[in-house]
Short mmCIF file of C-alpha atoms and ligand atoms in Angstrom, two decimals:
data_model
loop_
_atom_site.label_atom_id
_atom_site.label_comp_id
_atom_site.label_asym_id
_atom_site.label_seq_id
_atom_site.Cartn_x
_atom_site.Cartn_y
_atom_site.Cartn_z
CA UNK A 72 0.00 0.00 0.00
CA UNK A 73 1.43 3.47 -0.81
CA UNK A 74 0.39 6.21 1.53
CA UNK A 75 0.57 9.79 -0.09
CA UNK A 76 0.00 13.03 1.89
CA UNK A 77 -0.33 15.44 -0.68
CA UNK A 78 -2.85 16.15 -3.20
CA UNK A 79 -0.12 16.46 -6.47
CA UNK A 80 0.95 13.50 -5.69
CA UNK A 81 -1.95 11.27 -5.52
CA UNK A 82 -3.14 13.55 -8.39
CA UNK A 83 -0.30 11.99 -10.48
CA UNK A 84 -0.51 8.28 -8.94
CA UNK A 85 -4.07 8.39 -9.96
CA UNK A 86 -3.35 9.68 -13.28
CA UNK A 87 -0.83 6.59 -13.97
CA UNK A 88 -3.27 4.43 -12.98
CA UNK A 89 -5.74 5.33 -15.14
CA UNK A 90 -3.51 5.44 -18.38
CA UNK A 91 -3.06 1.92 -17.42
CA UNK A 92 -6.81 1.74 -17.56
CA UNK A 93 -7.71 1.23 -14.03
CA UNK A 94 -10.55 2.80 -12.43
CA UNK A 95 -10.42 4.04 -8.61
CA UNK A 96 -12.92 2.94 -5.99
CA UNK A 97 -13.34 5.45 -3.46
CA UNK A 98 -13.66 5.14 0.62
CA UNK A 99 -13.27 8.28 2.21
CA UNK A 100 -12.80 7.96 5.95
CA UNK A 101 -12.12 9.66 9.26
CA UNK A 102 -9.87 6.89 10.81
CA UNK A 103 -9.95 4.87 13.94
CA UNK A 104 -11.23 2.38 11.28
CA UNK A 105 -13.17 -0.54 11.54
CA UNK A 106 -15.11 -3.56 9.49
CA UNK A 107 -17.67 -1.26 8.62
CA UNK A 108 -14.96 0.79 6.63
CA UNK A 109 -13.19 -2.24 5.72
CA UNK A 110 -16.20 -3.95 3.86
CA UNK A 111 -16.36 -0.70 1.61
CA UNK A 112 -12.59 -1.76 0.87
CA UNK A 113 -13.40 -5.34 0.24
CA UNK A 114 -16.93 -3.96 -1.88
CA UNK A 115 -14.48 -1.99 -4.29
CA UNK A 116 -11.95 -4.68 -5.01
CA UNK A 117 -15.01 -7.31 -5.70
CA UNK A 118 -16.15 -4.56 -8.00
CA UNK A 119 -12.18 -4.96 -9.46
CA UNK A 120 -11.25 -1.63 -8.76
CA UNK A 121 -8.00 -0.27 -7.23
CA UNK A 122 -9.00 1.23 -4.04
CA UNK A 123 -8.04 4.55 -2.69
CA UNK A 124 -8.86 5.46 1.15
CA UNK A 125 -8.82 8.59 2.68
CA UNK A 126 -8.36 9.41 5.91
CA UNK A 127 -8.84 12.87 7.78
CA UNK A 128 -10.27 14.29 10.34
CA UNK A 129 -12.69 16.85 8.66
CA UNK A 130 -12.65 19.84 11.30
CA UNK A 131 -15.71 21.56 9.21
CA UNK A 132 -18.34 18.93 9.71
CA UNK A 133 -17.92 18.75 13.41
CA UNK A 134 -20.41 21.12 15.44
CA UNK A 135 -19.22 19.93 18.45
CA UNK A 136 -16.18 21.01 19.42
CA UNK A 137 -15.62 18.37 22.16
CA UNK A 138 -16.61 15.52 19.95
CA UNK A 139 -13.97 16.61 17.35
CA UNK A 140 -11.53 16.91 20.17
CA UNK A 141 -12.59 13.47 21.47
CA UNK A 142 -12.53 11.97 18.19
CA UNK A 143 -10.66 8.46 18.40
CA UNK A 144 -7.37 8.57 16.13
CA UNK A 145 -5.61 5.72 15.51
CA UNK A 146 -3.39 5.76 12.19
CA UNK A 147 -1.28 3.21 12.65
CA UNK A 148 -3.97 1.13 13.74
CA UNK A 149 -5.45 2.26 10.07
CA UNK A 150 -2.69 1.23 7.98
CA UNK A 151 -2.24 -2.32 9.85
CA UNK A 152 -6.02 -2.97 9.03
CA UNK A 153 -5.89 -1.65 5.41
CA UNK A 154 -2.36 -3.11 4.43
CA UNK A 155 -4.55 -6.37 5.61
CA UNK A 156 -7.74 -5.65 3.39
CA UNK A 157 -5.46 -4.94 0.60
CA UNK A 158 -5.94 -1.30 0.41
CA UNK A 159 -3.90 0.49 -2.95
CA UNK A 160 -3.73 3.84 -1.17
CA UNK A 161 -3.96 5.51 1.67
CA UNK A 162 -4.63 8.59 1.43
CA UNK A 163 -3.69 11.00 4.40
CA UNK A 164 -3.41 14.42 3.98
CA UNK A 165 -2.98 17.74 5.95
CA UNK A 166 -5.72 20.38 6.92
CA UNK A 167 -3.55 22.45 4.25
CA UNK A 168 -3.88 20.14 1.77
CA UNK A 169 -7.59 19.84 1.72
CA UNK A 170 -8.12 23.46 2.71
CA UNK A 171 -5.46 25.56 1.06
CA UNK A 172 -6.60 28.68 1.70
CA UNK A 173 -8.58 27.99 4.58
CA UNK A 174 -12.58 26.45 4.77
CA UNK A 175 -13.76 29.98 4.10
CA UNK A 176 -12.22 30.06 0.73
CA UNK A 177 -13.61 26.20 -0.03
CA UNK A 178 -16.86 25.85 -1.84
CA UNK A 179 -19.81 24.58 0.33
CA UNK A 180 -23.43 23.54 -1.11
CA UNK A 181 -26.96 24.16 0.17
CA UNK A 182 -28.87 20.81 0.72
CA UNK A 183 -32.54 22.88 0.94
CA UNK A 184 -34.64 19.94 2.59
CA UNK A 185 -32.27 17.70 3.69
CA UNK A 186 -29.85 19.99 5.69
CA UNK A 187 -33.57 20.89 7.75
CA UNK A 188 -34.31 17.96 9.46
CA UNK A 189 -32.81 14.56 11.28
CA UNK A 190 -29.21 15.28 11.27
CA UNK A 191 -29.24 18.40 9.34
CA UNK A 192 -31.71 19.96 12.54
CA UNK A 193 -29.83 18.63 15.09
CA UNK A 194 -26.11 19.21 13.98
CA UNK A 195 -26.11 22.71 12.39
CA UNK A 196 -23.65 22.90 9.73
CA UNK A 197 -22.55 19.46 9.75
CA UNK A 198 -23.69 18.57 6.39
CA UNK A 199 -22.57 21.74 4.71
CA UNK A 200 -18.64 20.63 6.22
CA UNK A 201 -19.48 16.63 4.75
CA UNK A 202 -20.60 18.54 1.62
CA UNK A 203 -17.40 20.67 1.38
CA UNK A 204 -15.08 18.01 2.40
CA UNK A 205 -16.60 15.41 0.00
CA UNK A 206 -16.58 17.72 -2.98
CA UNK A 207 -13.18 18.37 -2.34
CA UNK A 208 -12.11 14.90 -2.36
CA UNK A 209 -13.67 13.99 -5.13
CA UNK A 210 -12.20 16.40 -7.26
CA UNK A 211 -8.73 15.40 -6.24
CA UNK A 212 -9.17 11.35 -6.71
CA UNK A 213 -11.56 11.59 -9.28
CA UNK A 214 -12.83 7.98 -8.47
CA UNK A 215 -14.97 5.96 -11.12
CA UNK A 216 -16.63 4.57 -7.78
CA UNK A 217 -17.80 6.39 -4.18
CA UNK A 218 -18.57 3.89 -1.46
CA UNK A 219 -20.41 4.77 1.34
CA UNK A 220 -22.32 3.02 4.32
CA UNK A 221 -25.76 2.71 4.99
CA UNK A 222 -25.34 3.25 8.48
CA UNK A 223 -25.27 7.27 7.71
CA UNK A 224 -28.25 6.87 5.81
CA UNK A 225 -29.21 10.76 5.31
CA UNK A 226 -25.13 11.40 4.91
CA UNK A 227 -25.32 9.18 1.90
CA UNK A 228 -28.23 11.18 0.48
CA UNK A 229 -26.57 14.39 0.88
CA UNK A 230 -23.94 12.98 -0.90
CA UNK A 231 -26.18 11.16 -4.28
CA UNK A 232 -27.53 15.18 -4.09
CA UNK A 233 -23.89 16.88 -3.86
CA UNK A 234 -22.64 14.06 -7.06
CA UNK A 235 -25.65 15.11 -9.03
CA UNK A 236 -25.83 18.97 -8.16
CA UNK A 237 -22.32 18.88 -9.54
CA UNK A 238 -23.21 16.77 -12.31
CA UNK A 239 -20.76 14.76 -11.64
CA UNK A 240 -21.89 11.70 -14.49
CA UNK A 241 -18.73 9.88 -14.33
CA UNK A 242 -18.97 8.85 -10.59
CA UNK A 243 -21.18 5.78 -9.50
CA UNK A 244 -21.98 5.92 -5.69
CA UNK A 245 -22.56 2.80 -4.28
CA UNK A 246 -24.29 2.26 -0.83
CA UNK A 247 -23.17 -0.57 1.14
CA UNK A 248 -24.96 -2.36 4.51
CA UNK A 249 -24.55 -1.03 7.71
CA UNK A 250 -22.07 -3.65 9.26
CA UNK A 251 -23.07 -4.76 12.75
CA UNK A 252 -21.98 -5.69 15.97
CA UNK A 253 -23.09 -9.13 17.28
CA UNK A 254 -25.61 -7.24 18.90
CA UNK A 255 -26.98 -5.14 16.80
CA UNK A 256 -24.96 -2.13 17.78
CA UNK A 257 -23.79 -0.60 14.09
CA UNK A 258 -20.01 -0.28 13.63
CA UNK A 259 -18.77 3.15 14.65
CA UNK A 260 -15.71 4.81 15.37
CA UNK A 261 -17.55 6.45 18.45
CA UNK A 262 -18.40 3.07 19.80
CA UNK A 263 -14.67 3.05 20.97
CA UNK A 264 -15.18 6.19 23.03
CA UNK A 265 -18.08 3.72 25.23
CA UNK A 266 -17.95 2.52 29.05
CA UNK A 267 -18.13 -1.55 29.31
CA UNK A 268 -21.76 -0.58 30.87
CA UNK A 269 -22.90 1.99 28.03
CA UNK A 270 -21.65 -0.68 25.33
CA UNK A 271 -23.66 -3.44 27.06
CA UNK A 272 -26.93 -1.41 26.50
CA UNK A 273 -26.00 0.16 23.34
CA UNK A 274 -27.24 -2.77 21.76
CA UNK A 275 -30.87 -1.04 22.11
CA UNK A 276 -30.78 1.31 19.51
CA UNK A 277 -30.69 -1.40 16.83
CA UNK A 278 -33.75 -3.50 19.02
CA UNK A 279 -35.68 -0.62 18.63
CA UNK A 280 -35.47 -0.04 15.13
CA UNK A 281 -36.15 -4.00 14.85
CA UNK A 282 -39.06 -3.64 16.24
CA UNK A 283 -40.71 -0.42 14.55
CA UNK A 284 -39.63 -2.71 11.56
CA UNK A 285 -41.54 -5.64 12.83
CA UNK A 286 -44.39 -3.57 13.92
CA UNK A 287 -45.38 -1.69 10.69
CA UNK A 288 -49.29 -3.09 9.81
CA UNK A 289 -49.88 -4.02 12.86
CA UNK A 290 -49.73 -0.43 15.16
CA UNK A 291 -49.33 2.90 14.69
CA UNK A 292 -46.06 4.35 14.24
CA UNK A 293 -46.81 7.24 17.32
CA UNK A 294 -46.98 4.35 19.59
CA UNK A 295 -43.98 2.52 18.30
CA UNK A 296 -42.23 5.69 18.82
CA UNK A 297 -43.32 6.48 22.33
CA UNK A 298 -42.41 2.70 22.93
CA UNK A 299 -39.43 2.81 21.91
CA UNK A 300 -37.89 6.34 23.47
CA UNK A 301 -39.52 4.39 27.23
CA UNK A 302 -37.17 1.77 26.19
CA UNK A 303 -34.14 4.43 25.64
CA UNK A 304 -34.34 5.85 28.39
CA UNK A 305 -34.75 3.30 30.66
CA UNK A 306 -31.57 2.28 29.58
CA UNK A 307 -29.77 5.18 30.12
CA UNK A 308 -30.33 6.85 26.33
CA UNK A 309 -31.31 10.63 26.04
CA UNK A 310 -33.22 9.86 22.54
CA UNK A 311 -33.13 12.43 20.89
CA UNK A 312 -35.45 11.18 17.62
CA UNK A 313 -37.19 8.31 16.73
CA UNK A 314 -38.40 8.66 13.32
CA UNK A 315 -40.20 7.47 10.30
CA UNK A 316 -39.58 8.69 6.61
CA UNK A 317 -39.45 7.95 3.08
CA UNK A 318 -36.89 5.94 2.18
CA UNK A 319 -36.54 7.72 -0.98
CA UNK A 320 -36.04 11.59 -0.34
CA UNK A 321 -36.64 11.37 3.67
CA UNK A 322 -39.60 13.25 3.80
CA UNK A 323 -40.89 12.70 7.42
CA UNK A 324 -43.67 10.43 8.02
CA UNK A 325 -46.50 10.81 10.92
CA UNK A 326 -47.07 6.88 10.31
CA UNK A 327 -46.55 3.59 8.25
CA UNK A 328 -47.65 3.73 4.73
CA UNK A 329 -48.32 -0.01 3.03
CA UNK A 330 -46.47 0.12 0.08
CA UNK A 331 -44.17 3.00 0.49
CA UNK A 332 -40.42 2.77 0.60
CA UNK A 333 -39.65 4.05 4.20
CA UNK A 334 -36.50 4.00 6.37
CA UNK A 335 -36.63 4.20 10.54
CA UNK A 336 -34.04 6.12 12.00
CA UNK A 337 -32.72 7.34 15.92
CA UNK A 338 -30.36 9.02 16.92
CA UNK A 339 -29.57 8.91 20.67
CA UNK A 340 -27.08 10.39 23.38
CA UNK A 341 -25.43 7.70 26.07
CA UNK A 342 -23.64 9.95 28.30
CA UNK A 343 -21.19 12.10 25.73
CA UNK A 344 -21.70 10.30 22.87
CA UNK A 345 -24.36 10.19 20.27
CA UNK A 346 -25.17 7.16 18.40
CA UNK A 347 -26.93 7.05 15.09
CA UNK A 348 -28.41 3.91 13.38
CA UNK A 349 -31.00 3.11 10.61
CA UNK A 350 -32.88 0.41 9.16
CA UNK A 351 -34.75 0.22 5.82
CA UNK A 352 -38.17 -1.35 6.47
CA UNK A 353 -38.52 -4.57 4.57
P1 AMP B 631 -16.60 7.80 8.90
O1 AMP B 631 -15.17 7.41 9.11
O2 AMP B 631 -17.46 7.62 10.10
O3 AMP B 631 -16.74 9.14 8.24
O4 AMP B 631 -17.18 6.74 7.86
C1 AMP B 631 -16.60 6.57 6.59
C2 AMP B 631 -17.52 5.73 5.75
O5 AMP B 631 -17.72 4.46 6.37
C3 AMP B 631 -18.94 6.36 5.60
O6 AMP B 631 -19.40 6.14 4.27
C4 AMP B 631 -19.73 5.58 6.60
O7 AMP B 631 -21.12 5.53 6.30
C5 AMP B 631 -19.10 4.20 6.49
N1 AMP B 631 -19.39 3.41 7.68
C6 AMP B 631 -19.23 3.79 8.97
N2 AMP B 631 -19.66 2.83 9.80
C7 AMP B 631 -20.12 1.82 9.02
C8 AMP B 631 -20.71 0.54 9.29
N3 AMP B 631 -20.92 0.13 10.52
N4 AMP B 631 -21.06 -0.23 8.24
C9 AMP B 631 -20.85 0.19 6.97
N5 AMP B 631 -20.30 1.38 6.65
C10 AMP B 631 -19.94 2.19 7.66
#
C-alpha cells in the first residue's frame, strides 16, 4: 500500500493508474477504522477496482467542538487494518492540503430539505462541512466509484444530491450495509469512546429499530415511537429522535404507509456520545 500526503501526488498516482486503464474505488474515511470501513474496501476490489482510502479528520463537519476533540485517532492502527484488506492507497493528507486557503475560501453547497431535518436539525452545519469536504475529495481522486455506508443513511443522500448537483456523471456511488456488531450495535468509530456498561446497552438502539420494523401493519407508528424512546431511556439513552420517513427523499412520516419505501431512523445520546443507526423497512 502506498500512503501519499499530498494532493499532487496522488493527483499523479491516480493519473498513472488510469492510463493503465484502471478505475479508482473510493472510501473516504475519518480513521480509527473498523469492518464497517473495511467492507467498503473489500466492496471496491469485488467490483475490481483499485481502491483509494482517505483518511482525515474533517474539522468543518464537526459542530461539536468536544466531539472533534474526542474523536478516536488511531493511524497506525489504520494502515495495519488496510495493508490487511489490501488497500492500494492511503490517502492522508494535511488540513492544508484539503483546505489551502482555509474552509472559508472552499466551496460549500446548500442541501434545501435535507440539511432541515434529522441530522441536518440537530447538527447545524454538519452537512454543509461533509458537503465541502466530500466535494473536495472527489475532485482530487476523481474515483470511477464512491462507497459509502448505509449506516449514515441521510449522509449518503446528501452525498447522491452533492454528485448530481455537480453533475458529476462519471462517478457511481454505491451504498453498502450497515455492518453490525453481534448485537446489533452498528459499527462506529464512536463506539470506541463507550464505558463496558454503556456498550452493554447500546445494543438497544438497533432493538428498537427492529421492532418499529416488525411492527409496521400491525400499530401505529406514534406508539412505536413512544415505545421505543420508554425503552431508551430506561436504559440510560437521552433519545433524541425516533423517526419514520421515506426511504426515498426522507420526507418525514407521521405513520406507516403499506407500500411506500420508508427507512426508521434514531439518533440517541449515552452519556457524551451520540449514536446514530438506521434500518430500511422490509
Ligand atoms: P466515517 O469514518 O465515520 O466518516 O465513515 C466513513 C464511511 O464508512 C462512511 O461512508 C460511513 O457511512 C461508512 N461506515 C461507517 N460505519 C459503518 C458501518 N458500521 N457499516 C458500513 N459502513 C460504515
Amino acid at each position: 500500500m502506498v500512503i501519499i500526503k499530498n494532493v499532487t501526488d496522488i493527483q499523479q498516482y491516480i493519473k498513472n493508474k488510469k492510463a493503465l486503464g484502471c478505475k479508482a474505488g473510493f472510501i473516504p474515511t475519518m480513521g480509527a477504522l473498523h469492518s464497517g470501513h473495511i467492507s467498503l474496501i473489500e466492496k471496491a476490489r469485488q467490483d475490481g477496482l483499485f481502491t483509494v482510502c482517505s483518511i482525515f479528520l474533517n474539522p468543518t463537519q464537526f459542530n461539536n467542538k468536544t466531539d472533534f476533540e474526542k474523536y478516536p485517532v488511531s493511524v497506525e492502527g489504520d494502515i495495519e487494518l488496510l495493508l490487511n484488506a489490501g488497500c492500494e492507497v492511503l490517502f492522508l493528507p494535511p488540513v492544508s492540503e484539503i483546505y489551502p486557503g482555509g474552509p472559508e475560501q472552499t466551496e460549500t453547497y446548500d442541501f434545501g430539505y435535507l440539511d432541515t431535518i434529522l441530522e441536518g436539525a440537530r447538527r447545524p452545519g454538519h452537512f454543509k462541512g461533509v458537503g465541502q469536504v466530500v466535494a473536495r475529495l472527489l475532485d482530487i481522486v476523481l474515483p470511477h466509484c464512491l462507497y459509502l455506508g448505509q449506516k449514515d443513511y441521510q449522509q449518503c443522500m446528501v452525498i447522491n444530491k452533492l454528485v448530481t448537483m455537480r453533475d458529476m456523471k462519471d462517478v457511481t456511488v454505491k451504498v453498502c450495509p450497515t455492518i453490525r456488531e453481534a448485537d446489533g450495535l452498528a459499527m462506529s468509530s464512536r463506539n470506541r469512546r463507550l464505558t463496558e456498561a454503556q456498550r452493554s446497552v447500546a445494543g438497544t438502539i438497533y432493538q428498537c429499530l427492529v421492532s418499529i420494523e416488525s411492527k409496521q401493519g400491525s400499530a401505529r407508528f406514534a406508539i412505536v415511537r413512544k415505545e421505543c424512546e420508554d425503552i431508551l431511556t430506561a436504559k440510560g439513552f437521552v433519545p433524541e429522535y425516533v423517526a419514520l420517513a421515506d426511504a426515498r427523499d426522507l420526507t418525514l412520516l407521521p405513520d406507516f404507509e403499506a407500500g411506500r419505501p420508508m427507512v426508521a431512523l434514531i439518533a440517541a445520546w449515552i452519556g457524551e456520545i451520540r449514536l446514530i443507526d438506521n434500518v430500511v423497512l422490509g
